Coordinates of C-alpha atoms and ligand atoms in Angstrom, one line a residue:
X1 CA 94.2 74.3 57.3
X2 CA 97.6 74.0 58.8
X3 CA 99.2 70.6 59.1
X4 CA 101.9 71.4 61.6
X5 CA 101.8 74.2 64.1
X6 CA 104.5 75.6 66.4
X7 CA 102.8 76.8 69.6
X8 CA 104.4 79.4 72.0
X9 CA 104.1 77.2 75.1
X10 CA 104.4 78.4 78.7
X11 CA 103.4 75.2 80.4
X12 CA 100.4 76.9 82.0
X13 CA 96.8 75.9 81.8
X14 CA 95.8 77.7 78.6
X15 CA 98.7 76.6 76.4
X16 CA 98.5 73.1 77.7
X17 CA 94.8 72.8 76.8
X18 CA 95.7 74.5 73.5
X19 CA 98.0 71.7 72.5
X20 CA 95.2 69.1 72.6
X21 CA 92.5 71.5 71.3
X22 CA 94.5 72.3 68.2
X23 CA 95.0 68.5 67.5
X24 CA 91.3 67.7 68.1
X25 CA 89.7 70.7 66.5
X26 CA 92.1 71.5 63.6
X27 CA 93.7 68.1 63.1
X28 CA 97.2 69.6 63.1
X29 CA 100.4 68.3 64.7
X30 CA 101.7 70.5 67.5
X31 CA 105.3 71.4 68.2
X32 CA 105.7 73.3 71.5
X33 CA 108.3 76.0 71.9
X34 CA 109.1 77.3 75.4
X35 CA 111.4 80.3 75.6
X36 CA 113.4 81.0 78.7
X37 CA 113.3 84.8 78.9
X38 CA 114.3 84.7 82.6
X39 CA 110.9 83.8 84.1
X40 CA 112.5 81.0 86.1
X41 CA 110.9 77.6 86.7
X42 CA 111.5 74.0 85.7
X43 CA 111.8 73.8 81.9
X44 CA 112.2 70.1 81.9
X45 CA 108.9 69.8 83.6
X46 CA 107.4 72.2 81.0
X47 CA 108.8 70.0 78.2
X48 CA 107.3 66.8 79.7
X49 CA 103.9 68.5 80.2
X50 CA 104.0 69.5 76.5
X51 CA 104.5 65.8 75.5
X52 CA 101.8 64.7 77.9
X53 CA 99.4 67.2 76.4
X54 CA 100.0 65.6 73.0
X55 CA 102.9 67.6 71.4
X56 CA 105.0 65.7 68.8
X57 CA 108.0 67.8 69.7
X58 CA 108.9 70.1 72.5
X59 CA 111.8 72.5 72.5
X60 CA 113.1 74.8 75.1
X61 CA 115.3 77.7 74.1
X62 CA 117.4 79.7 76.6
X63 CA 117.2 83.2 75.1
X64 CA 118.1 85.2 78.3
X65 CA 121.3 86.7 76.9
X66 CA 119.8 87.4 73.6
X67 CA 116.7 88.9 75.3
X68 CA 118.9 91.2 77.3
X69 CA 121.3 92.2 74.5
X70 CA 119.0 92.5 71.5
X71 CA 115.6 93.5 73.1
X72 CA 116.0 95.1 76.5
X73 CA 119.2 97.0 75.6
X74 CA 117.8 99.0 72.6
X75 CA 114.8 99.9 74.8
X76 CA 117.1 100.9 77.6
X77 CA 119.2 103.1 75.3
X78 CA 116.0 104.7 74.2
X79 CA 114.9 105.2 77.8
X80 CA 111.6 103.7 76.7
X81 CA 108.8 104.0 79.2
X82 CA 105.2 103.5 77.8
X83 CA 103.0 106.3 78.9
X84 CA 105.9 107.7 80.8
X85 CA 106.1 104.8 83.3
X86 CA 106.0 101.2 82.1
X87 CA 109.4 99.7 81.0
X88 CA 107.7 97.4 78.4
X89 CA 108.3 94.1 80.3
X90 CA 105.9 91.9 78.3
X91 CA 106.1 94.0 75.2
X92 CA 109.8 93.2 74.9
X93 CA 109.5 89.5 75.3
X94 CA 106.9 89.0 72.5
X95 CA 109.0 89.9 69.6
X96 CA 111.9 87.6 70.7
X97 CA 109.4 84.8 71.1
X98 CA 107.9 85.5 67.7
X99 CA 111.3 85.3 66.2
X100 CA 112.0 82.0 67.8
X101 CA 108.6 80.7 66.8
X102 CA 109.4 81.5 63.2
X103 CA 112.8 79.8 63.5
X104 CA 111.2 76.7 65.0
X105 CA 108.6 76.7 62.2
X106 CA 111.4 76.5 59.7
X107 CA 113.3 73.9 61.7
X108 CA 110.3 71.6 62.1
X109 CA 108.7 72.3 58.7
X110 CA 105.6 73.9 60.2
X111 CA 103.2 75.9 58.1
X112 CA 101.7 77.8 61.1
X113 CA 102.5 79.2 64.5
X114 CA 100.1 79.7 67.4
X115 CA 99.9 81.6 70.7
X116 CA 97.7 81.4 73.7
X117 CA 96.7 85.0 74.0
X118 CA 93.1 86.2 74.4
X119 CA 91.5 88.8 72.1
X120 CA 91.5 91.6 74.6
X121 CA 95.2 92.1 75.2
X122 CA 98.3 93.5 73.6
X123 CA 100.2 90.3 73.5
X124 CA 98.2 88.9 70.6
X125 CA 99.0 92.0 68.6
X126 CA 102.7 91.7 69.3
X127 CA 102.9 88.0 68.5
X128 CA 100.9 88.2 65.3
X129 CA 102.4 91.4 63.9
X130 CA 105.8 90.2 64.8
X131 CA 105.4 86.9 63.1
X132 CA 103.9 88.5 60.0
X133 CA 106.7 90.9 59.8
X134 CA 109.3 88.1 59.9
X135 CA 107.4 85.4 57.9
X136 CA 104.4 86.6 55.9
X137 CA 104.0 83.1 54.6
X138 CA 103.1 81.5 57.9
X139 CA 99.6 81.3 59.2
X140 CA 99.1 82.6 62.8
X141 CA 96.5 80.7 64.9
X142 CA 95.0 82.0 68.2
X143 CA 93.0 79.1 69.7
X144 CA 92.2 80.8 73.0
X145 CA 90.6 83.7 71.0
X146 CA 88.1 81.4 69.4
X147 CA 87.4 78.5 71.7
X148 CA 85.2 80.4 74.1
X149 CA 86.1 78.4 77.2
X150 CA 86.2 79.9 80.7
X151 CA 88.9 79.0 83.1
X152 CA 86.6 76.4 84.6
X153 CA 85.9 74.9 81.2
X154 CA 89.7 74.7 80.6
X155 CA 90.2 72.8 83.9
X156 CA 87.4 70.4 83.0
X157 CA 88.8 70.0 79.4
X158 CA 92.2 69.2 80.9
X159 CA 90.7 66.7 83.3
X160 CA 88.7 64.8 80.6
X161 CA 91.7 64.7 78.2
X162 CA 94.2 63.7 80.9
X163 CA 96.2 66.9 80.3
X164 CA 98.5 67.4 83.3
X165 CA 98.2 71.0 84.6
X166 CA 100.7 72.8 86.8
X167 CA 99.7 73.0 90.4
X168 CA 97.6 76.2 90.4
X169 CA 98.4 78.4 93.3
X170 CA 94.7 79.4 93.4
X171 CA 95.8 83.0 92.7
X172 CA 93.4 84.6 90.3
X173 CA 96.1 86.7 88.6
X174 CA 97.4 86.8 85.1
X175 CA 101.1 87.1 85.5
X176 CA 103.8 87.6 82.9
X177 CA 107.4 87.2 84.1
X178 CA 110.8 87.8 82.5
X179 CA 114.2 89.2 83.1
X180 CA 113.0 92.8 82.7
X181 CA 110.3 92.4 85.3
X182 CA 106.8 91.1 86.2
X183 CA 103.3 92.1 85.1
X184 CA 100.5 91.2 87.4
X185 CA 96.9 91.9 86.5
X186 CA 93.3 90.7 87.1
X187 CA 91.7 89.5 90.4
X188 CA 90.7 92.2 92.8
X189 CA 92.9 94.7 90.9
X190 CA 90.3 95.0 88.2
X191 CA 88.8 97.6 90.5
X192 CA 91.3 100.4 89.9
X193 CA 90.6 101.8 93.4
X194 CA 91.5 98.5 95.2
X195 CA 95.0 98.5 96.7
X196 CA 97.1 95.8 95.1
X197 CA 97.2 92.8 97.5
X198 CA 100.5 92.4 99.4
X199 CA 101.1 88.8 98.1
X200 CA 101.4 89.7 94.4
X201 CA 105.0 91.0 94.7
X202 CA 108.0 88.8 94.2
X203 CA 110.9 91.0 93.1
X204 CA 110.3 93.9 95.4
X205 CA 110.2 94.0 99.2
X206 CA 107.6 96.0 101.1
X207 CA 109.1 99.4 101.8
X208 CA 108.5 98.8 105.5
X209 CA 110.9 95.8 105.4
X210 CA 113.6 97.6 103.4
X211 CA 117.0 98.1 105.0
X212 CA 117.2 101.4 106.8
X213 CA 120.8 102.1 105.9
X214 CA 121.5 103.4 102.4
X215 CA 123.4 101.5 99.8
X216 CA 125.3 102.8 96.8
X217 CA 125.7 100.9 93.6
X218 CA 127.8 102.1 90.7
X219 CA 126.7 101.3 87.1
X220 CA 129.4 101.6 84.4
X221 CA 128.3 102.2 80.8
X222 CA 130.3 101.9 77.6
X223 CA 128.6 103.6 74.6
X224 CA 125.2 103.3 76.3
X225 CA 125.6 99.7 77.3
X226 CA 125.7 98.8 81.0
X227 CA 128.9 96.7 81.3
X228 CA 129.7 96.6 85.0
X229 CA 128.2 96.8 88.5
X230 CA 130.4 98.1 91.3
X231 CA 133.4 97.7 89.0
X232 CA 132.7 94.0 88.3
X233 CA 132.2 93.4 84.5
X234 CA 129.3 91.1 83.7
X235 CA 126.9 90.2 80.8
X236 CA 123.9 92.4 80.7
X237 CA 121.4 89.7 81.7
X238 CA 123.4 89.1 84.9
X239 CA 123.7 92.8 85.6
X240 CA 119.9 93.2 85.3
X241 CA 119.4 90.3 87.7
X242 CA 121.9 91.7 90.2
X243 CA 120.4 95.1 90.1
X244 CA 116.9 93.6 90.4
X245 CA 117.9 91.9 93.6
X246 CA 119.7 95.0 95.0
X247 CA 117.0 97.6 94.2
X248 CA 114.1 95.2 94.8
X249 CA 115.3 94.6 98.4
X250 CA 114.8 98.3 99.0
X251 CA 111.2 98.2 97.8
X252 CA 112.0 100.2 94.7
X253 CA 110.5 99.5 91.3
X254 CA 106.7 98.9 91.8
X255 CA 104.2 100.5 89.4
X256 CA 100.5 100.7 89.8
X257 CA 98.8 102.3 86.8
X258 CA 95.9 102.4 84.4
X259 CA 97.2 102.1 80.8
X260 CA 95.8 102.3 77.3
X261 CA 95.9 99.0 75.5
X262 CA 96.3 98.9 71.8
X263 CA 92.8 97.4 71.4
X264 CA 91.2 100.5 73.1
X265 CA 90.7 99.2 76.6
X266 CA 91.9 101.0 79.7
X267 CA 93.4 98.5 82.0
X268 CA 94.7 98.6 85.5
X269 CA 98.1 97.0 85.7
X270 CA 100.7 96.5 88.4
X271 CA 104.4 95.9 87.6
X272 CA 107.6 95.4 89.4
X273 CA 110.8 96.0 87.4
X274 CA 113.4 97.3 89.9
X275 CA 116.5 96.4 87.8
X276 CA 115.2 97.8 84.6
X277 CA 113.9 101.0 86.1
X278 CA 117.2 101.5 88.0
X279 CA 119.1 101.1 84.8
X280 CA 116.9 103.5 82.9
X281 CA 117.4 106.0 85.7
X282 CA 121.2 105.6 85.6
X283 CA 121.3 105.7 81.8
X284 CA 119.3 108.9 81.6
X285 CA 121.5 110.5 84.2
X286 CA 124.7 109.6 82.3
X287 CA 123.2 111.0 79.1
X288 CA 122.7 114.3 80.9
X289 CA 126.5 114.7 81.2
X290 CA 127.6 113.1 77.9
X291 CA 125.0 114.0 75.3
X292 CA 125.0 117.4 73.6
X293 CA 121.9 119.6 74.3
X294 CA 120.1 119.6 71.0
X295 CA 120.7 115.9 70.5
X296 CA 119.4 115.2 74.0
X297 CA 116.3 117.2 73.4
X298 CA 115.5 115.6 70.1
X299 CA 116.1 112.2 71.5
X300 CA 113.8 113.0 74.4
X301 CA 111.0 113.8 71.9
X302 CA 111.4 110.5 70.2
X303 CA 111.6 108.3 73.3
X304 CA 107.8 108.2 74.0
X305 CA 107.1 107.4 70.4
X306 CA 109.7 104.6 70.5
X307 CA 108.0 103.1 73.6
X308 CA 104.6 103.3 71.8
X309 CA 105.9 101.4 68.8
X310 CA 107.3 98.7 71.0
X311 CA 104.1 98.5 73.1
X312 CA 101.9 98.4 70.0
X313 CA 103.7 95.4 68.5
X314 CA 105.8 97.2 65.9
X315 CA 109.2 96.0 67.1
X316 CA 110.0 94.8 63.6
X317 CA 109.1 97.9 61.6
X318 CA 110.9 100.4 59.4
X319 CA 110.2 103.3 61.9
X320 CA 111.5 101.3 64.8
X321 CA 114.6 100.4 62.9
X322 CA 115.2 104.0 61.9
X323 CA 114.8 105.1 65.5
X324 CA 117.3 102.4 66.6
X325 CA 119.8 103.9 64.1
X326 CA 119.3 107.4 65.6
X327 CA 119.6 106.1 69.2
X328 CA 122.7 104.1 68.3
X329 CA 124.3 107.2 66.9
X330 CA 123.4 109.2 70.0
X331 CA 125.2 106.7 72.3
X332 CA 128.8 107.1 71.1
X333 CA 129.9 109.0 74.1
X334 CA 127.5 107.6 76.8
X335 CA 130.5 106.1 78.6
X336 CA 131.1 106.5 82.3
X337 CA 129.8 105.7 85.8
X338 CA 126.6 106.6 87.6
X339 CA 126.3 106.1 91.4
X340 CA 122.8 105.1 92.4
X341 CA 121.8 105.5 96.0
X342 CA 119.3 103.0 97.3
X343 CA 117.0 104.0 100.2
X344 CA 113.7 102.5 101.2
X345 CA 111.4 102.9 98.2
X346 CA 113.9 105.0 96.3
X347 CA 116.7 104.6 93.8
X348 CA 118.3 107.9 92.7
X349 CA 121.5 109.1 91.1
X350 CA 123.9 110.7 93.5
X351 CA 126.9 111.1 91.2
X352 CA 128.0 110.7 87.6
X353 CA 131.4 110.9 85.9
X354 CA 132.5 110.5 82.3
X355 CA 136.0 111.0 80.9
X356 CA 134.7 112.5 77.7
X357 CA 131.7 114.1 79.2
X358 CA 130.6 117.6 78.4
X359 CA 130.6 118.9 81.9
X360 CA 133.4 121.5 81.9
X361 CA 134.4 122.5 85.4
X362 CA 136.1 125.6 84.3
X363 CA 132.9 126.8 82.5
X364 CA 130.6 125.8 85.3
X365 CA 132.5 127.0 88.4
X366 CA 132.0 130.2 90.3
X367 CA 135.5 129.8 91.8
X368 CA 138.8 131.3 90.6
X369 CA 139.3 128.7 88.0
X370 CA 136.4 130.2 86.0
X371 CA 137.2 130.3 82.3
X372 CA 133.8 131.5 81.1
X373 CA 134.0 134.7 79.0
X374 CA 131.7 136.9 81.1
X375 CA 132.1 139.8 78.6
X376 CA 130.3 137.7 75.9
X377 CA 127.2 137.4 78.0
X378 CA 125.9 141.0 77.9
X379 CA 125.7 141.2 74.1
X380 CA 124.3 137.7 73.8
X381 CA 121.5 138.4 76.3
X382 CA 120.6 141.7 74.7
X383 CA 120.2 140.1 71.3
X384 CA 118.4 137.1 72.7
X385 CA 115.8 139.5 74.2
X386 CA 115.8 142.0 71.3
X387 CA 112.6 140.8 69.7
X388 CA 110.5 141.1 72.9
X389 CA 112.2 144.3 73.8
X390 CA 111.1 145.7 70.4
X391 CA 107.5 144.6 71.1
X392 CA 107.6 146.3 74.4
X393 CA 108.8 149.6 72.8
X394 CA 106.4 149.6 69.9
X395 CA 103.3 147.8 71.0
X396 CA 103.3 148.1 74.7
X397 CA 104.5 146.1 77.7
X398 CA 104.0 142.4 77.8
X399 CA 103.1 142.3 81.5
X400 CA 99.4 141.4 80.9
Ligands
LIG501 N1 99.7 95.2 80.1 C1 101.0 94.8 79.9 C2 101.4 94.9 78.4 O1 100.6 95.0 77.6 C3 101.2 93.4 80.5 C4 100.6 92.2 79.7 C5 100.9 91.1 80.6 N2 100.5 89.9 80.0 C6 99.9 88.9 80.7 N3 99.6 87.8 80.1 N4 99.6 89.1 82.0 O2 102.6 94.8 78.1

């Protein structure tokens, strides 16, 4: 059995109970690691709660910039949307937390790491596969998966063991929060027909309360990296935050979907990710003017697969690494500006420009400046259709 365990600690009920439970049931020392991935909140209070629960050490790491640059950015450049919609909010935070769990295990001489996920979700998969990919020698423990306690049992356990728990807002939801967005599940939303309650949203306004007048924001990219908003250069994590506020105020960025979890369950999920979705929209649009046709089409075929790998916990894998190399190579000329127009409930591109873009006015125009060689078209089109024309001549018309 493990002697010293680094626990991924959120400060919530489950992970606070897990601290004491690991000590009591498994006789190991517990080091708590809390990662600031942009979820907000009071991390000093989280640290104190870890000690109060019995941790021998509690560490907070601010990984917001690293999360934006090393985790969100590759997914953005891949336009990664799981099942065509979900910008991988939680799926992106698990590998970075896994990486910091491993680093803390080395720092504190631990022989195991632990997480507070249940056995029904994707997050256990991401933590465990991530840790094993980085440190196959470490044991991975999942107390919540084995303890068989209900929420009420946990509250009672905390009370008898004097474990301080955060003021519960009496909302029955399971929420995961980070820079990229928020995931809200459970409660009445377990009925997929039930409308999501109005009070679950924090990053997005109700469309009815959105400003009526449009607003434009210009996103500048350099080689597929968002570098400025309205001409003001800023680090990516600040840019995501700023765009989250801007687009969220217009009620843009909510998702309500039933998705396929890795473990085979269909689950109803709601998300809000206004900044991330706005950036993917802008990035895709800039690619339309800067990326050559065949490269763009092949990349589009890989994008859903990329999202699946990340969703399924294979962030650290040879295929994901190879995809990153492909995506990286595709981004060399994705440099320029996209104007996004915000309207109630919407965020859409209304202009794009790129100095080394492939849009050639003299080829595209119908005006006098036209440089397209019209005489080439007739022969090209005849040969393009020659095969079906031959079928029509020899085998009969193809009109059905
Ligand atoms: N279903 C989403 C995913 O697998 C969100 C998970 C959110 N986690 C949570 N503890 N609420 O990425």
